C-alpha cells in the first residue's frame, strides 16, 4: 500500500510544482508583505507586529487556497480525464488511490508551507533581529497538521461532489466557519433554546477544531510557544480526523462504478 | 491450455436514469473463457456490453451476479491486475508528465526492481517508437503518439495478458498498422491479448478466436477460421447476421 | 442594371464602418454631458483626493473601526474579547482611557502608577472575559491562544501605530484616532513632532474639533513647554466647544471639563490667579468633584490676598 501511495504522492507533488498556482501565490504574498513592510509609520523603524500579522494572514490564505484547490481537483480530474482507468487497471486499490492522493496533497502543502515560513522567518528576523525558532516551528507544524485535516475533508468532498468548484466552495465555507466560530459554538449554544442548543453542542463536539492549529496570535504578539505536550495531542487529534475523513471517503468510493 | 480469463454467468445491471424506469441490463448471463497465448477479439455494436465486460474484468464495475477471474484470481482483488496491461479506448494521461516519467510512475506501481526500470522503459519506448519524444510532455503529443504512449504504459510490466479497448480507433492507417504489428509481435511472444474492435478486417487478420456480443448477450464464440468455414461467409457478414442487421437496400 | 448590385455591396461594406463611426460619435457626445452630471451627482466623493475613499465609499468607516479596535487588541497583546465573549462593556477602548487622565505636572507620578497597574488587569478593574473552561475542548484550546492579560510597554506601543494610521486613512472624520495616536506618540514614544503633524492632518479634515485642538495644546504645554501656544490652542478649543454647544450639538462634557481644568491649571502656574479662579469656578459647575475644586479655589484666593 505504501509503495503505491508514495508513487501517487509523487505525481501530485510533480503536478503542484509544474502548475503556476503556487508561484503566483508566493510572489503575491512576498510582494504584498514587502510593500506593506516598506511603509513609514511616524518614522518608527522597529514596528514589526503588523508585518508579521499581515504576512501570516497571507500565508494562511495562500496555503488554504493551494491545499483546497489541489485536493478538490485530484479525483474528479482523474475521472474526467480518464486517467483513473489505466491507473486502477494496475495493482492499485481504491484505498491506495485515496491514501496516495491524501499523502501527495498533504506533503505538497507541507513543502509550500516550508517555503512560506522560511520567507516569514527571514522577514521577521530582518525586522526584529531575532527569530523565535521554537515558536515558528510550532506554528509551521500545527499549520501543516491542520492542512492534513483539510486535505482529508476536501478529499472526501471530492468523492461526494463531482464538480471540484462546488467542493472547493463548500470546503472553504466549512473551513473558514470552523476557524472563525468553531471555538465559540458552545457559548452560542448556551444562549439558545432546546433542541437547537443540543444540536449546536453536538456540532461543537463533532467538528474538527481547526482553530487549535492557529498559533498566529502567539507569534504576532511574541507570547512564546505553546506547551509541547499540547502540540503532541493536537497532532494526534489531526491525524485521527484526517484518517476518519479518508476512511469515509474510501467507504464511499470503494463500490462506486467507474464508467 | 491454461485459462487466463474466465467469466461465468456474468450479469451487470445499471440503475435507471430516471424515476419509474427499469434498470438497464448491460451484460446478461455471459460465459466466456480466454486461454493462454490466444488473441481474442471481442466484437459487438456500440452499446453491446463490450466495455462493461472489460470494466468488470478490470474491477471498475462490480457484477450484479456471476463471477469473473483472471489467472484464477477474482477480478475484485487488485493483485489480479499484476500481470495485466490495459489500454483504454480513449487514452488520456497526466498531461504534466513526460512519457518517461509516466512509465517510471507505473513501473513503481508494478514494483519493477529499480535496476530494471530504465532498461524496461527504453525497451517499451523503442517498441512503440517514442524514444525521440520521451522527454516531451504528453500534452504536446499527437493523438497517434498518445495512443502509443498508452500502449507503452500497458506494456511496462511485461504483461501476460493485454486488454485493449478499441486500440486502433481514431488512428490513421499507419498508426493502425503499427498497433497491429505490436499485437502480432506480442502474439509471437506468447502473450494473451483480449481486445475489442469495430475493425472486423483487422480482427480477422489478427485474432485466433472471437466472441460476438449483442445487447449484452453472447451470440457466438469460436475460432475465426471455423466460423468462416462453417458459415461460408466472411467475419463481417457473420457479424451483421448475428446482430440481426438487415440492409435497407435488401429489404 | 449592373450598377445596382455594386452599389448595394459597397453599401454593405460601408455600413459596419458607419455604425462604428456613429457609436464613437455618440460615446464622445454622451461623455461630455455625463462628465458634468457626474461631477454634480458624486458630490464630495468626486472631490476626494483619497483613492481609498473613492473605491470603498462609506464602507471604509467599518474597516476604520475594525483597525481602530485592532490597535486596542495590540495594546492588550492579543488578549481581547470576541463578540461571543460578552465582556462587561467598556465605554472607551483601554488605550483611550490613558488619554483621559489629567496631566498636570503633579499628576505625572499618578500616571506612572497607572501604567504599572496596567500589567494586572484585575487591579485595573478591567473586564476579564475568559471564564473557567466550559469543557475539555475549551480547556485544551486555551493552550494555543493568548489567555493572560498584559499591555504593551517600554516603547512597544509603537506596534499600535500602523493600525491607527490606517484607521485615520480610512475614516479621517474619526477624531479619536488622531488624539489616541498623538497621546502614544508624544507621551510614550517621545515623538511630539510626529504627534503634532498627525494632529494637524486631522485638524485639516476636522477644523471644528476641540479634541484635536486640546491635544495640540497638550503637546505645546507638556512637550514643548510653551504655555502661550498651549493657552491659545486651549482657548480656541473652548471657543469651538461652546460654539457647538450653542448650536445644540451636545459636545462631550468631559472634554469641556478637561479644557477648562487644564486652562485653570495653566493660569494658576502662570500666576494669573483671577483667570485661574474664573476657570475653576466654571469647572466646579460641571465637575463631580466639586469639594476638591472649591478647596483649590479657596487656596488660590488665600494665596492671592495681599500679606
GROMACS .gro file of C-alpha atoms in nm, chain B residues 75-198:
model
  124
  334UNK     CA    1  -1.106  -0.961  -1.053
  335UNK     CA    2  -1.201  -0.759  -0.744
  336UNK     CA    3  -0.859  -0.832  -0.593
  337UNK     CA    4  -0.601  -0.571  -0.702
  338UNK     CA    5  -0.339  -0.848  -0.726
  339UNK     CA    6  -0.537  -0.993  -1.020
  340UNK     CA    7  -0.412  -0.696  -1.220
  341UNK     CA    8  -0.042  -0.755  -1.151
  342UNK     CA    9   0.009  -0.942  -1.481
  343UNK     CA   10  -0.228  -0.730  -1.694
  344UNK     CA   11  -0.162  -0.450  -1.936
  345UNK     CA   12  -0.460  -0.231  -2.024
  346UNK     CA   13  -0.511   0.023  -2.297
  347UNK     CA   14  -0.837   0.216  -2.271
  348UNK     CA   15  -1.032   0.331  -2.574
  349UNK     CA   16  -0.955   0.695  -2.508
  350UNK     CA   17  -0.601   0.741  -2.391
  351UNK     CA   18  -0.553   1.031  -2.156
  352UNK     CA   19  -0.255   1.050  -1.929
  353UNK     CA   20  -0.119   1.302  -1.682
  354UNK     CA   21  -0.055   1.594  -1.911
  355UNK     CA   22   0.208   1.745  -1.688
  356UNK     CA   23   0.428   1.434  -1.719
  357UNK     CA   24   0.666   1.323  -1.992
  358UNK     CA   25   0.633   0.972  -2.137
  359UNK     CA   26   0.941   0.870  -1.944
  360UNK     CA   27   0.802   0.997  -1.613
  361UNK     CA   28   0.468   0.831  -1.678
  362UNK     CA   29   0.635   0.497  -1.738
  363UNK     CA   30   0.856   0.540  -1.432
  364UNK     CA   31   0.545   0.601  -1.223
  365UNK     CA   32   0.372   0.287  -1.350
  366UNK     CA   33   0.694   0.089  -1.309
  367UNK     CA   34   0.694   0.190  -0.944
  368UNK     CA   35   0.333   0.078  -0.908
  369UNK     CA   36   0.428  -0.262  -1.052
  370UNK     CA   37   0.727  -0.276  -0.816
  371UNK     CA   38   0.968  -0.336  -1.101
  372UNK     CA   39   1.315  -0.356  -0.944
  373UNK     CA   40   1.495  -0.022  -0.965
  374UNK     CA   41   1.787  -0.159  -1.163
  375UNK     CA   42   1.549  -0.287  -1.432
  376UNK     CA   43   1.324   0.019  -1.461
  377UNK     CA   44   1.534   0.223  -1.703
  378UNK     CA   45   1.606  -0.067  -1.937
  379UNK     CA   46   1.236  -0.163  -1.938
  380UNK     CA   47   1.137   0.198  -2.020
  381UNK     CA   48   1.390   0.203  -2.305
  382UNK     CA   49   1.253  -0.125  -2.433
  383UNK     CA   50   0.885  -0.024  -2.446
  384UNK     CA   51   0.957   0.322  -2.583
  385UNK     CA   52   1.157   0.159  -2.860
  386UNK     CA   53   0.872  -0.084  -2.924
  387UNK     CA   54   0.615   0.194  -2.962
  388UNK     CA   55   0.866   0.421  -3.141
  389UNK     CA   56   0.852   0.707  -2.894
  390UNK     CA   57   1.220   0.718  -2.799
  391UNK     CA   58   1.266   1.055  -2.966
  392UNK     CA   59   0.981   1.213  -2.765
  393UNK     CA   60   1.050   1.051  -2.428
  394UNK     CA   61   1.132   1.381  -2.255
  395UNK     CA   62   0.843   1.576  -2.402
  396UNK     CA   63   0.527   1.648  -2.202
  397UNK     CA   64   0.245   1.414  -2.309
  398UNK     CA   65   0.018   1.712  -2.370
  399UNK     CA   66   0.236   1.804  -2.669
  400UNK     CA   67   0.184   1.462  -2.835
  401UNK     CA   68  -0.033   1.397  -3.140
  402UNK     CA   69  -0.327   1.158  -3.099
  403UNK     CA   70  -0.132   0.870  -3.252
  404UNK     CA   71   0.164   0.936  -3.023
  405UNK     CA   72  -0.068   0.947  -2.722
  406UNK     CA   73  -0.214   0.613  -2.824
  407UNK     CA   74   0.135   0.467  -2.850
  408UNK     CA   75   0.226   0.616  -2.511
  409UNK     CA   76  -0.084   0.436  -2.382
  410UNK     CA   77   0.039   0.114  -2.532
  411UNK     CA   78   0.379   0.171  -2.372
  412UNK     CA   79   0.223   0.205  -2.026
  413UNK     CA   80   0.022  -0.110  -2.089
  414UNK     CA   81   0.341  -0.298  -2.167
  415UNK     CA   82   0.568  -0.160  -1.894
  416UNK     CA   83   0.518  -0.463  -1.667
  417UNK     CA   84   0.574  -0.711  -1.950
  418UNK     CA   85   0.217  -0.837  -1.902
  419UNK     CA   86   0.098  -1.190  -1.971
  420UNK     CA   87  -0.247  -1.060  -2.061
  421UNK     CA   88  -0.314  -0.747  -2.258
  422UNK     CA   89  -0.663  -0.597  -2.257
  423UNK     CA   90  -0.711  -0.343  -2.535
  424UNK     CA   91  -1.032  -0.147  -2.574
  425UNK     CA   92  -1.060  -0.047  -2.941
  426UNK     CA   93  -0.688   0.018  -2.968
  427UNK     CA   94  -0.698   0.147  -3.326
  428UNK     CA   95  -0.997   0.377  -3.304
  429UNK     CA   96  -0.923   0.726  -3.427
  430UNK     CA   97  -0.580   0.635  -3.564
  431UNK     CA   98  -0.463   0.695  -3.918
  432UNK     CA   99  -0.380   0.392  -4.139
  433UNK     CA  100  -0.011   0.399  -4.044
  434UNK     CA  101  -0.099   0.422  -3.675
  435UNK     CA  102  -0.335   0.126  -3.712
  436UNK     CA  103  -0.074  -0.076  -3.887
  437UNK     CA  104   0.178  -0.006  -3.612
  438UNK     CA  105  -0.066  -0.116  -3.342
  439UNK     CA  106  -0.145  -0.429  -3.542
  440UNK     CA  107   0.225  -0.506  -3.573
  441UNK     CA  108   0.267  -0.470  -3.199
  442UNK     CA  109  -0.023  -0.706  -3.130
  443UNK     CA  110   0.125  -0.955  -3.376
  444UNK     CA  111   0.460  -0.928  -3.208
  445UNK     CA  112   0.307  -0.988  -2.864
  446UNK     CA  113   0.123  -1.288  -3.004
  447UNK     CA  114   0.453  -1.425  -3.129
  448UNK     CA  115   0.596  -1.377  -2.782
  449UNK     CA  116   0.315  -1.597  -2.647
  450UNK     CA  117   0.117  -1.323  -2.473
  451UNK     CA  118  -0.259  -1.337  -2.439
  452UNK     CA  119  -0.439  -1.044  -2.599
  453UNK     CA  120  -0.805  -0.966  -2.534
  454UNK     CA  121  -0.929  -0.680  -2.741
  455UNK     CA  122  -1.245  -0.519  -2.865
  456UNK     CA  123  -1.271  -0.360  -3.206
  457UNK     CA  124  -1.507  -0.245  -3.477
   0.00000   0.00000   0.00000
